Short mmCIF file of C-alpha atoms in Angstrom, two decimals:
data_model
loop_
_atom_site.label_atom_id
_atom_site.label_comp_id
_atom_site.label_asym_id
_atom_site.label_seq_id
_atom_site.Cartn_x
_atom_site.Cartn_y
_atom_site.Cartn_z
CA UNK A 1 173.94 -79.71 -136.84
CA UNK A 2 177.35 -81.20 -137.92
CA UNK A 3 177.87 -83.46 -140.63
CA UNK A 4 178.59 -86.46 -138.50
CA UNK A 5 174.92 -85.80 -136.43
CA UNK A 6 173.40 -85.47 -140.14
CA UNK A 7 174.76 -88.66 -141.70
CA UNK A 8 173.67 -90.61 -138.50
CA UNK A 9 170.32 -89.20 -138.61
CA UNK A 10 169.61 -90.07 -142.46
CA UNK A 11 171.34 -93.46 -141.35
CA UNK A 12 168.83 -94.09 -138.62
CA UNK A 13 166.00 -93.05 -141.12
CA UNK A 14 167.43 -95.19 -143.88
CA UNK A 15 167.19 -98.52 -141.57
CA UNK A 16 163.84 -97.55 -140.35
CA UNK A 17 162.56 -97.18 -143.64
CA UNK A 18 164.01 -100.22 -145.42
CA UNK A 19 162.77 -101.96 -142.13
CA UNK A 20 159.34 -100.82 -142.69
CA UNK A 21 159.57 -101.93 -146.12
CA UNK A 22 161.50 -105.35 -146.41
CA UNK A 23 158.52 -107.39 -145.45
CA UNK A 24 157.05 -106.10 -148.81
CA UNK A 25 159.71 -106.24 -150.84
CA UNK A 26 161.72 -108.99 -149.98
CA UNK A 27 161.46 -112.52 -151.46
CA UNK A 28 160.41 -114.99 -148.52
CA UNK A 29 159.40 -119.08 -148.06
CA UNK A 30 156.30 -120.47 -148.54
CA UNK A 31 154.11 -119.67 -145.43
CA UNK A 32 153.22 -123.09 -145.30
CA UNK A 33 156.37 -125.25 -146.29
CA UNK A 34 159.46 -125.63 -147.66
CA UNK A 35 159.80 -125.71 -151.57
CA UNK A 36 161.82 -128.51 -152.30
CA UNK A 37 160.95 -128.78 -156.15
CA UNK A 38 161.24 -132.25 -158.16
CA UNK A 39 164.77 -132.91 -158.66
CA UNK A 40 166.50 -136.51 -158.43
CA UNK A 41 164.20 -138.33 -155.84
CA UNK A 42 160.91 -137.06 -156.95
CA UNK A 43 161.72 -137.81 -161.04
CA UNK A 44 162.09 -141.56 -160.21
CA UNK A 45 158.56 -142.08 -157.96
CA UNK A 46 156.96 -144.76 -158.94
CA UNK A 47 159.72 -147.03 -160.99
CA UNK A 48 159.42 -149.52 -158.11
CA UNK A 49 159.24 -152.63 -160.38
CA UNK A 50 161.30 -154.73 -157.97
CA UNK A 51 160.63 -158.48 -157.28
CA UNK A 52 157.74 -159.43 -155.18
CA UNK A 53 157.51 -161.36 -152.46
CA UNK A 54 159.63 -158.98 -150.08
CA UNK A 55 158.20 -157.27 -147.08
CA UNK A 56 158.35 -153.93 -147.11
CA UNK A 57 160.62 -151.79 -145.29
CA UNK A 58 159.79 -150.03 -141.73
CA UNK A 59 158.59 -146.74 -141.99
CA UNK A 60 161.75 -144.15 -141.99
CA UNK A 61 159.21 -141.16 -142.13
CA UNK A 62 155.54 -140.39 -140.98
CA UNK A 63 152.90 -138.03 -142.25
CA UNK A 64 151.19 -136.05 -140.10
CA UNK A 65 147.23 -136.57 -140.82
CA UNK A 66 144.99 -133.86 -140.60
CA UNK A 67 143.01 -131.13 -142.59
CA UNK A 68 145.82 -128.11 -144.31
CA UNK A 69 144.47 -125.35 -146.77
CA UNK A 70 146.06 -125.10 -150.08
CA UNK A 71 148.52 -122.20 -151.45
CA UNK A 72 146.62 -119.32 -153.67
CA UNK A 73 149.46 -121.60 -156.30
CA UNK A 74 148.59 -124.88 -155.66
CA UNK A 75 151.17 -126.05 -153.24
CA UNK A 76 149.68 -128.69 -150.31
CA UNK A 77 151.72 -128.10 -147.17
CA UNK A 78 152.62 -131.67 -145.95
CA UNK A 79 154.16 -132.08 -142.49
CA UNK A 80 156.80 -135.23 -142.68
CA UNK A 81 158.72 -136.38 -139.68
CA UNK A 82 162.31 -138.27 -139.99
CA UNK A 83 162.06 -141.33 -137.41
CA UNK A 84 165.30 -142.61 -138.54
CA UNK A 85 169.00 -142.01 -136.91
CA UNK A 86 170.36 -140.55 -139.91
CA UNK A 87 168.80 -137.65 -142.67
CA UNK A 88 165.11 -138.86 -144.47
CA UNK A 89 165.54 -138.66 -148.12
CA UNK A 90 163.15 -139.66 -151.08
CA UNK A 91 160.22 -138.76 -152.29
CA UNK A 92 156.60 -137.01 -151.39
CA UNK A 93 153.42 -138.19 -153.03
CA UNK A 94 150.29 -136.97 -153.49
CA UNK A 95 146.91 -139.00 -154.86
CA UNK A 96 143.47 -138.18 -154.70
CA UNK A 97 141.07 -141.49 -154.08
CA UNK A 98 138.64 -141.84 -156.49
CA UNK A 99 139.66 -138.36 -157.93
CA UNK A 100 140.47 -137.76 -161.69
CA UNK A 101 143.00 -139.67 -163.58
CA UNK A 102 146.29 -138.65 -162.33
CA UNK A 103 148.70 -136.47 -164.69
CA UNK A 104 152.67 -136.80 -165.36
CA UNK A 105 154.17 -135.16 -162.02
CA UNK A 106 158.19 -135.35 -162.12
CA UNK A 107 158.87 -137.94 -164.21
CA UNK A 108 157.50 -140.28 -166.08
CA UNK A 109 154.99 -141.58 -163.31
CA UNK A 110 151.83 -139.95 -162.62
CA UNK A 111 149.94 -138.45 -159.09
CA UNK A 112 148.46 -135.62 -158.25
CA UNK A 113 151.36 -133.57 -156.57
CA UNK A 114 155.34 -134.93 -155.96
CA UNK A 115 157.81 -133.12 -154.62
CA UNK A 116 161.91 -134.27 -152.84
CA UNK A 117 161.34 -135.18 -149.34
CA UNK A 118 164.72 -134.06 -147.16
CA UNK A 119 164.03 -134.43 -142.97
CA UNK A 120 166.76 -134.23 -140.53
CA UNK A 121 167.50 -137.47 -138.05
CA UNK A 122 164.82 -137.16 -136.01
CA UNK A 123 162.96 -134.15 -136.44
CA UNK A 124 160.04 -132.65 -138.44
CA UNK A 125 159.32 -130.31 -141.49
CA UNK A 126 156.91 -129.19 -143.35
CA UNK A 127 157.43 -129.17 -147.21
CA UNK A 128 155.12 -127.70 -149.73
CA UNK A 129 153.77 -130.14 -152.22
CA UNK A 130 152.58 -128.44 -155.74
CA UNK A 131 149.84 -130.33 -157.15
CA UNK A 132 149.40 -130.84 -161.10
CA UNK A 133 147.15 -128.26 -162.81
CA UNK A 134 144.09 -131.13 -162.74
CA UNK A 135 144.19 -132.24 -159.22
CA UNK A 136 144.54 -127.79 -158.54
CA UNK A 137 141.38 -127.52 -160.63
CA UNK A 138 139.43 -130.76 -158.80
CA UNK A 139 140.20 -129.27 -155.67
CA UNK A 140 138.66 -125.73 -156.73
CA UNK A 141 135.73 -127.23 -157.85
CA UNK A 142 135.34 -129.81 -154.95
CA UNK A 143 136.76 -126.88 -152.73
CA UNK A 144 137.61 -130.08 -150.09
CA UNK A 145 139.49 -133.05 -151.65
CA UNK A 146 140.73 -135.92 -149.35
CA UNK A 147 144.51 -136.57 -150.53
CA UNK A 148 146.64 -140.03 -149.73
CA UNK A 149 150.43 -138.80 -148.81
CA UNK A 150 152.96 -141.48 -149.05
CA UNK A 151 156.33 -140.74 -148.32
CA UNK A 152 159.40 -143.11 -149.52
CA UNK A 153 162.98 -143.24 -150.16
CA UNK A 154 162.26 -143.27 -153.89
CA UNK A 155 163.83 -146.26 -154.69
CA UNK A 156 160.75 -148.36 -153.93
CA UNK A 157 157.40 -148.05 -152.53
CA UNK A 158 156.17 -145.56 -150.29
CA UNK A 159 156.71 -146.77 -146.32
CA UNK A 160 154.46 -144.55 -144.87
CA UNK A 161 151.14 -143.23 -146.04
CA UNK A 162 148.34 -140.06 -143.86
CA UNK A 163 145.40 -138.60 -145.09
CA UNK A 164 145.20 -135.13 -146.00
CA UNK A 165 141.91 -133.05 -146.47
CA UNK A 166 142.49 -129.98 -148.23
CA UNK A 167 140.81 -127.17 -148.43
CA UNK A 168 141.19 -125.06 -151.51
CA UNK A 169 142.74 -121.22 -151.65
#
């Protein structure tokens, strides 16, 4: 066998085994959303404080209602779609109804899971929301929590609220 049919073969074998082997090995996404974290959006939930006696805006984003199973972690897959023209940006927030007293999530505010919100114009995504260690330990014991998820652009109320139940890990 020559050296050129030698380094082919142990090239072929190479690929097959790092192909066999990459789904293992290789960082990947949250099977059930995106992780956008708690950056600029998400650290101002809940400052609304503006004057009363304005309507609120139309919804620029929907929640799509339903039951969804927790991460092994604690992350709530939320599935948000952008009804606007141009990108939906703000804010994902998660409360539990007559749950426990909601802890410090982000900022200074307090709910049971927040995370950045970022939808396309017009299309859908789903985003992984991690919840705060008590509302991950109410849902293990409850092992089915019902969760209100409002979505806003941040800079006031939420526009848009669905009803999540989740099922623990």
């Amino acid at each position: 066998m020559g050296s050129r049919s030698l380094l082919v073969l142990m090239s072929a074998v190479g690929l097959f085994i790092l192909g066999f082997l990459t789904p293992w090995v290789a960082p990947k996404a949250a099977a059930d959303g995106d992780r956008l974290g708690c950056a600029t959006y998400c650290q101002n939930a809940g400052g609304y404080g503006a004057a009363g006696g304005q309507p609120p805006p139309p919804p620029f984003a929907t929640v799509a209602s339903g039951a969804v199973q927790a991460d092994a972690d604690g992350y709530v897959p939320v599935t948000v779609t952008c009804v606007a023209s141009s990108a939906c940006k703000g804010i994902i927030l998660l409360s539990i109804p007559d749950g426990p007293s909601p802890e410090p999530c982000g900022g200074p505010y307090s709910w049971a899971g927040c995370s950045d919100l970022f939808v396309n114009a017009n299309s859908t995504r789903t985003i992984a929301v991690p919840l705060t260690p008590g509302a991950l330990a109410y849902l293990q014991a409850h092992r089915t929590v019902t969760f209100d998820a409002a979505v806003g652009p941040g800079s006031g109320p939420p526009t848009y609220h669905g009803t999540l139940n989740v099922f623990a890990p």
